[in-house]
CSV table of C-alpha atoms and ligand atoms in Angstrom, one decimal:
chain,number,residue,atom,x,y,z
A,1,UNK,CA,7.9,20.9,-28.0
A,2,UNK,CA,8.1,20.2,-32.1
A,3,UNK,CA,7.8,16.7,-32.2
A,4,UNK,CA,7.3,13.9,-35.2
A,5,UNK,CA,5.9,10.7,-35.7
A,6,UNK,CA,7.3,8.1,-37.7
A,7,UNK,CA,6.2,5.1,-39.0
A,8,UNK,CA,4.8,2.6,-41.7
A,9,UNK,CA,0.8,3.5,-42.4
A,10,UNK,CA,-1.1,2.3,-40.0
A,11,UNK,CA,2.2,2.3,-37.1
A,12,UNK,CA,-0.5,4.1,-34.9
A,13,UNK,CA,0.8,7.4,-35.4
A,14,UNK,CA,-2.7,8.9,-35.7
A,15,UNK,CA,-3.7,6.9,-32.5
A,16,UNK,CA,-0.9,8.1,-30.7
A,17,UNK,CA,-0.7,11.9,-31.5
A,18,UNK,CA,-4.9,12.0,-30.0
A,19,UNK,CA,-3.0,11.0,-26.3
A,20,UNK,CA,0.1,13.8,-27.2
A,21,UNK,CA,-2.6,16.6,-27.8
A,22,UNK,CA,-3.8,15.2,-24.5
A,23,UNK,CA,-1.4,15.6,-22.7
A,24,UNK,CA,0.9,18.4,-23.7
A,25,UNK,CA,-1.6,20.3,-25.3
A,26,UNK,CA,-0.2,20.8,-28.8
A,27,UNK,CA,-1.4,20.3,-32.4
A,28,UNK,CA,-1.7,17.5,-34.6
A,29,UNK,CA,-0.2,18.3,-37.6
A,30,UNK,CA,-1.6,15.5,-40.1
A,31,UNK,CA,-1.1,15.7,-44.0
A,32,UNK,CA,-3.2,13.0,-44.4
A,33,UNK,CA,-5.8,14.0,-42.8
A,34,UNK,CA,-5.5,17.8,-44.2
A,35,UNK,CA,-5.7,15.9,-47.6
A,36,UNK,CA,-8.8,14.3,-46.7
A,37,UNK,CA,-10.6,17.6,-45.8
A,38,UNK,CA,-9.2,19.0,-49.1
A,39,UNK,CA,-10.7,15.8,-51.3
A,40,UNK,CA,-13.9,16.0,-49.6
A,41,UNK,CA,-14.6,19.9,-49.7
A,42,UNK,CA,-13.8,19.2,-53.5
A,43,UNK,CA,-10.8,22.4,-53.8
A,44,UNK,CA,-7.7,21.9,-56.7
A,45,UNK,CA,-5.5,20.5,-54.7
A,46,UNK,CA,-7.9,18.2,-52.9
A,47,UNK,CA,-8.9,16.8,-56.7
A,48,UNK,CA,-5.1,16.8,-57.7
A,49,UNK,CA,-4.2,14.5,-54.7
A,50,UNK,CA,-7.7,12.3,-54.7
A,51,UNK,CA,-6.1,10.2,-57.3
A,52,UNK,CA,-2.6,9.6,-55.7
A,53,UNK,CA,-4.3,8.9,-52.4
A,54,UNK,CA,-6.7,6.2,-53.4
A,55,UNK,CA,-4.3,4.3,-55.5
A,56,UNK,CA,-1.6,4.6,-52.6
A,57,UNK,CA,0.8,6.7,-54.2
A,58,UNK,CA,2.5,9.6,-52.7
A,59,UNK,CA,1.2,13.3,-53.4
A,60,UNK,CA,3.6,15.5,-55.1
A,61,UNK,CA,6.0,17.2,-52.8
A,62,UNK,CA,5.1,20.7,-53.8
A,63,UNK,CA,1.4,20.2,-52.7
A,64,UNK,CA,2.6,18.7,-49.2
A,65,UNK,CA,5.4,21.5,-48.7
A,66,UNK,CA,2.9,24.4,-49.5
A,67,UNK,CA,0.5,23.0,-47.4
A,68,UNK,CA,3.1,22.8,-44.4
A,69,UNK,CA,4.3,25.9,-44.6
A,70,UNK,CA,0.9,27.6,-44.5
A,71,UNK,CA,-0.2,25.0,-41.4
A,72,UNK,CA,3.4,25.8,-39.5
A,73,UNK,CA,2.9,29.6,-39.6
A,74,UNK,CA,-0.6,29.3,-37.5
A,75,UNK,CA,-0.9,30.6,-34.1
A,76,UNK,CA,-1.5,27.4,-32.5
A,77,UNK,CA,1.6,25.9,-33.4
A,78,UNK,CA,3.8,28.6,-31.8
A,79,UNK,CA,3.6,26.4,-28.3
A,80,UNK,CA,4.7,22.9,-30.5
A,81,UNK,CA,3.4,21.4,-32.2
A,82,UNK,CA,2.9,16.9,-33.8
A,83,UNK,CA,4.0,16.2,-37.0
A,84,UNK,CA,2.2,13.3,-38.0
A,85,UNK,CA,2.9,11.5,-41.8
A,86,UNK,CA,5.0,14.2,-42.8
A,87,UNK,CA,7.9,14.3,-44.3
A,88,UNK,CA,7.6,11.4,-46.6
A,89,UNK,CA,10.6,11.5,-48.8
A,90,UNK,CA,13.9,13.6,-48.6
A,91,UNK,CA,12.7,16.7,-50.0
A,92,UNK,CA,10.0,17.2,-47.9
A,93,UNK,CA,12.6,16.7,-45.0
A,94,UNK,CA,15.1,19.0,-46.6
A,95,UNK,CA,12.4,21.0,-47.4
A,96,UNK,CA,11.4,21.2,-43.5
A,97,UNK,CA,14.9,22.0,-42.0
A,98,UNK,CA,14.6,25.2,-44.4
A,99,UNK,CA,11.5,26.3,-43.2
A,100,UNK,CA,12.1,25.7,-39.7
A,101,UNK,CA,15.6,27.8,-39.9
A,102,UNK,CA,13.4,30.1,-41.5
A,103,UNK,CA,11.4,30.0,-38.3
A,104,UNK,CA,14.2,30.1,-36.1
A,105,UNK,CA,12.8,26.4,-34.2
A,106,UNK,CA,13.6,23.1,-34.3
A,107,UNK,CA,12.5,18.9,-34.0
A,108,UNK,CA,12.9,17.8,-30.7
A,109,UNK,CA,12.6,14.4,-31.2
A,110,UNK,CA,11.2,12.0,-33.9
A,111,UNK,CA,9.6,8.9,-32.1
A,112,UNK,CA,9.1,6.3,-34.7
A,113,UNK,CA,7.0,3.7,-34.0
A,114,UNK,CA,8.2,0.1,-35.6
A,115,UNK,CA,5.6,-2.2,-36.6
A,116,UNK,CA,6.5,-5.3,-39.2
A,117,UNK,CA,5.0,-4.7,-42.4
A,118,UNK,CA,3.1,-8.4,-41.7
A,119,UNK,CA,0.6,-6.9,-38.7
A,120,UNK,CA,0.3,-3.6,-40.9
A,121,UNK,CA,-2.6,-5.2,-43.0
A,122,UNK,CA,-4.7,-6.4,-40.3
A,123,UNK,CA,-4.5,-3.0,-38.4
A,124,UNK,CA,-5.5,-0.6,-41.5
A,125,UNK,CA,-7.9,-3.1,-43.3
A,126,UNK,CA,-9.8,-3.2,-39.9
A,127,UNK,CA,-9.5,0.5,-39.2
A,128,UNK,CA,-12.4,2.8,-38.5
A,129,UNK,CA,-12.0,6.5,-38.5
A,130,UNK,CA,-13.4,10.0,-37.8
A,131,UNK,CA,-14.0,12.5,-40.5
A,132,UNK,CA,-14.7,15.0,-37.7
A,133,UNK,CA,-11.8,15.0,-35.6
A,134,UNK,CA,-9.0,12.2,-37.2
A,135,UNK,CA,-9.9,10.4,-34.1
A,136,UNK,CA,-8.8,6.2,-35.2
A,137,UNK,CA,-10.1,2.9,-34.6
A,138,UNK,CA,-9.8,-0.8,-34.7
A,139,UNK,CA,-12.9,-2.8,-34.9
A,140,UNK,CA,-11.0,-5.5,-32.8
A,141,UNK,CA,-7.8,-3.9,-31.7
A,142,UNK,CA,-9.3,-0.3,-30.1
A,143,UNK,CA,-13.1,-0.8,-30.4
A,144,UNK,CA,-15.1,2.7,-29.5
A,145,UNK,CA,-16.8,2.9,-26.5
A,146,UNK,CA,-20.1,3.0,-28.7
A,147,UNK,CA,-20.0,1.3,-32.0
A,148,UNK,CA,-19.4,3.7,-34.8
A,149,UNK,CA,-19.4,6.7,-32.8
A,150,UNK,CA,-15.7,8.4,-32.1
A,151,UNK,CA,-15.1,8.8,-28.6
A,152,UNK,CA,-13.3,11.7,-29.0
A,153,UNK,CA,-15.9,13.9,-30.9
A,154,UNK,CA,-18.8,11.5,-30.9
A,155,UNK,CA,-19.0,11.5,-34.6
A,156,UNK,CA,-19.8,9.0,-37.0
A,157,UNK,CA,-17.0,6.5,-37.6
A,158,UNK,CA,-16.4,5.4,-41.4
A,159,UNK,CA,-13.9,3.4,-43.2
A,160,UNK,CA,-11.3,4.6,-45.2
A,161,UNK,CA,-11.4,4.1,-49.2
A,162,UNK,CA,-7.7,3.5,-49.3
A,163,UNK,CA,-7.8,0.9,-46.4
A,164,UNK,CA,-8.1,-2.5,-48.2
A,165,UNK,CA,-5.4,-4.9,-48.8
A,166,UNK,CA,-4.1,-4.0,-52.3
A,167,UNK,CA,-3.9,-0.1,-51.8
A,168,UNK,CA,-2.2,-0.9,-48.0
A,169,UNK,CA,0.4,-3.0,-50.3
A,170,UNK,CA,0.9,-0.3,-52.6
A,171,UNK,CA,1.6,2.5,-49.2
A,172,UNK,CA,4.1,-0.1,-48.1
A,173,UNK,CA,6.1,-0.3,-51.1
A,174,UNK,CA,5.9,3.3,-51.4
A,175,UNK,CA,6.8,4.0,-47.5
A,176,UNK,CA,9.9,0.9,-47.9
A,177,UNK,CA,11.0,3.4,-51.2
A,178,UNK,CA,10.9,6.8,-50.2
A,179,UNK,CA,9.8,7.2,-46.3
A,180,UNK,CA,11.8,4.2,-44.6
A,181,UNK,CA,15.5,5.8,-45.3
A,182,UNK,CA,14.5,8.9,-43.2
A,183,UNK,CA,15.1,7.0,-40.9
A,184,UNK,CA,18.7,7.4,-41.2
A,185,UNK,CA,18.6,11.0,-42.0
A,186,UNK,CA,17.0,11.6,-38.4
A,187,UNK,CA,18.8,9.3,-36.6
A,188,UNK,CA,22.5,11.0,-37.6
A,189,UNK,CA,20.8,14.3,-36.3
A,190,UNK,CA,20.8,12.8,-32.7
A,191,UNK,CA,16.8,13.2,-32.6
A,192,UNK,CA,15.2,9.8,-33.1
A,193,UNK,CA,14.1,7.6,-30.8
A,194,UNK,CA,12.4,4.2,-31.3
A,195,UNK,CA,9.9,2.3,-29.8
A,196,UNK,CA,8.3,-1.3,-30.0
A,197,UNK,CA,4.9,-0.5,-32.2
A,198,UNK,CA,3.9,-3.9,-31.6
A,199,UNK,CA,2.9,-3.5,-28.1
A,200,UNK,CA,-0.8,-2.8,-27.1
A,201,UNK,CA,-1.7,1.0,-27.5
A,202,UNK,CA,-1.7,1.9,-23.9
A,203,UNK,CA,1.8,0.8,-23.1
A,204,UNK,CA,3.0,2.8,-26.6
A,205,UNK,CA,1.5,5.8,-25.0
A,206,UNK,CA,3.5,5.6,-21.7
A,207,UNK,CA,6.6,5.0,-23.8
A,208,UNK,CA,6.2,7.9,-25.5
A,209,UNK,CA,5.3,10.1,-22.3
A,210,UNK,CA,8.7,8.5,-20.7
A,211,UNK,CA,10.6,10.3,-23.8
A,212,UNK,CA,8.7,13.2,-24.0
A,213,UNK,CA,9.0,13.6,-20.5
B,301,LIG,P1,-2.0,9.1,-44.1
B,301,LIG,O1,-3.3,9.5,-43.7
B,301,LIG,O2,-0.8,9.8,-43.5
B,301,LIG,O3,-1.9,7.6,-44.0
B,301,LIG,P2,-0.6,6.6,-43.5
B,301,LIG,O4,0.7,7.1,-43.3
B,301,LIG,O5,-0.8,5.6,-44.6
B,301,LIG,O6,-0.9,6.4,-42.1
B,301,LIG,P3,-2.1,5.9,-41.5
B,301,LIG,O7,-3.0,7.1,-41.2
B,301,LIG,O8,-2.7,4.9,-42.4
B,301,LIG,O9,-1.6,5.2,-40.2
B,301,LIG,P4,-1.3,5.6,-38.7
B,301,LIG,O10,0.2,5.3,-38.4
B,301,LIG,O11,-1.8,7.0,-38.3
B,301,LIG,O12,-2.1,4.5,-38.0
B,301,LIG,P5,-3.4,4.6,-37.0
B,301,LIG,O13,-3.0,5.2,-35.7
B,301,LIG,O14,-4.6,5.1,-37.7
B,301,LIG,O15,-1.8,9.3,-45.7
B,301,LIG,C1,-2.8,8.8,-46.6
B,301,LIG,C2,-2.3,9.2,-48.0
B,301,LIG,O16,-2.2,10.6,-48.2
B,301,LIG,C3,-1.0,8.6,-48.4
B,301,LIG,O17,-1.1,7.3,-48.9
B,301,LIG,C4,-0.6,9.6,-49.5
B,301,LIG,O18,-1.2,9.4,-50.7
B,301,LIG,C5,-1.1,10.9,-49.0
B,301,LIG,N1,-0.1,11.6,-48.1
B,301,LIG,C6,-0.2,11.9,-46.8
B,301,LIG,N2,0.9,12.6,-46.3
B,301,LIG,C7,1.7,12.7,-47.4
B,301,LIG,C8,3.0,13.3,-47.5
B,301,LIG,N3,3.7,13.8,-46.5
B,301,LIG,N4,3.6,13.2,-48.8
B,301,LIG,C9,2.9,12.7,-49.8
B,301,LIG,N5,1.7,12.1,-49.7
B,301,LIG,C10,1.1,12.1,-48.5
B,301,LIG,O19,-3.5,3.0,-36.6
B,301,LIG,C11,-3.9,2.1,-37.7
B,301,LIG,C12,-4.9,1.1,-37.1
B,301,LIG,O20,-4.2,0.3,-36.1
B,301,LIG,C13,-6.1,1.7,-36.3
B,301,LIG,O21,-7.2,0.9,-36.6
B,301,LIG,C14,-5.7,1.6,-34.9
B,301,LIG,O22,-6.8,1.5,-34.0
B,301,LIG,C15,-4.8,0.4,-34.8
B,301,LIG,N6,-3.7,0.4,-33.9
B,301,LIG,C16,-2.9,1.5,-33.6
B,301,LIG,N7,-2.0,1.2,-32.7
B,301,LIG,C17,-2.2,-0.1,-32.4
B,301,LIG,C18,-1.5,-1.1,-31.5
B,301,LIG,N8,-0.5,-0.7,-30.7
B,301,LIG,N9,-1.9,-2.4,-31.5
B,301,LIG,C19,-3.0,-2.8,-32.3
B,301,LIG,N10,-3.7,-1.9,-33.1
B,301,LIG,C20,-3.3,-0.6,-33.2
């Protein structure tokens, strides 16, 4: 089962994938998060994107399709696999529809999760992450079992440097710009399906279970 997740930063598309890999078993495919590792172990394309992230601008589409294409091609995706921030504009999606031709696959479904840009700030500003595993957070919303410590891995938790109020403005304008009409592109395809992100994390999950089947 290919499957992506679609969404506004800080929709819960992180939180949501951790039940999907769960469940079914299959990978979470995260540029975000790939971009983080790359920043943090210091490599070019880590230092090339460490500017775009923390100011919330998008990383160039040739750094995000490379990346894809090498992550795609990995043994572990072969059963499915999450797509979760990715695509981002239209030529990451066109982009994607070569490559899985290429691959001889295709997207299932694309569950986008629709959350009004006015709870978006409260969600990422208050959101506490693992480095180890991706696993996310709220300090109020989805509190860890133990405080600071991911329940997944059992890792420290820390705070993004891009989750405060004026970079979460600038990911909004750029996700209203370039990511939001995707929408449309996915929805003439016959794959996309929606669902209410405002709802409390447990009954997003079922939700998305009742889809995925
Ligand atoms: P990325 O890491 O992908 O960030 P994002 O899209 O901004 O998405 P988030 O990870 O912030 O949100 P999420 O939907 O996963 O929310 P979460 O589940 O954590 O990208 C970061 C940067 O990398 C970009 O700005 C860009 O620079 C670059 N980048 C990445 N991919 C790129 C690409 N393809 N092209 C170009 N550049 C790219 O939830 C958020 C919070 O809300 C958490 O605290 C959570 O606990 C809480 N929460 C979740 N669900 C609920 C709920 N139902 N109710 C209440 N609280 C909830």
């Amino acid at each position: 089962m290919n499957i992506m997740l679609f969404g506004a930063p800080g929709a819960g598309k992180g939180t949501q994938a951790k039940y999907i890999i769960e469940k079914y078993g299959i990978p979470q495919i995260s540029t975000g998060d790939m971009l983080r590792a790359a920043v943090n172990a210091g490599t070019p394309m880590g230092l090339e994107a460490k500017a775009c992230m923390e100011s919330g601008k998008l990383v160039s589409d040739d750094i995000i399709v490379g990346i894809i294409k090498d992550r795609l091609s990995m043994e572990d995706c072969k059963k499915g696999f999450i797509l979760d921030g990715f695509p981002r504009t239209l030529a990451q999606a066109e982009a994607l529809e070569k490559l899985m031709i290429e691959m001889n696959i295709s997207l299932d479904k694309v569950i986008s999760l629709n959350v009004p840009d006015e709870l978006i700030v409260g969600r990422v500003v208050g959101r506490r992450v693992c480095k180890s595993c991706g696993g996310s957070f709220h300090v109020e919303f989805n509190p860890p079992k133990k405080e600071g410590i991911c329940d997944f891995c059992g890792q420290p938790l820390v705070q993004r440097k891009d989750d405060n109020a004026d970079t979460v403005a600038k990911r909004l304008a750029e996700y209203h710009a370039q990511t939001a009409p995707l929408f449309d592109f996915y929805k003439e395809k016959g794959v996309m399906e929606e669902i209410d992100g405002t709802k409390n994390i447990k009954e997003i999950t079922e939700d998305i279970f009742k889809i995925l089947g």
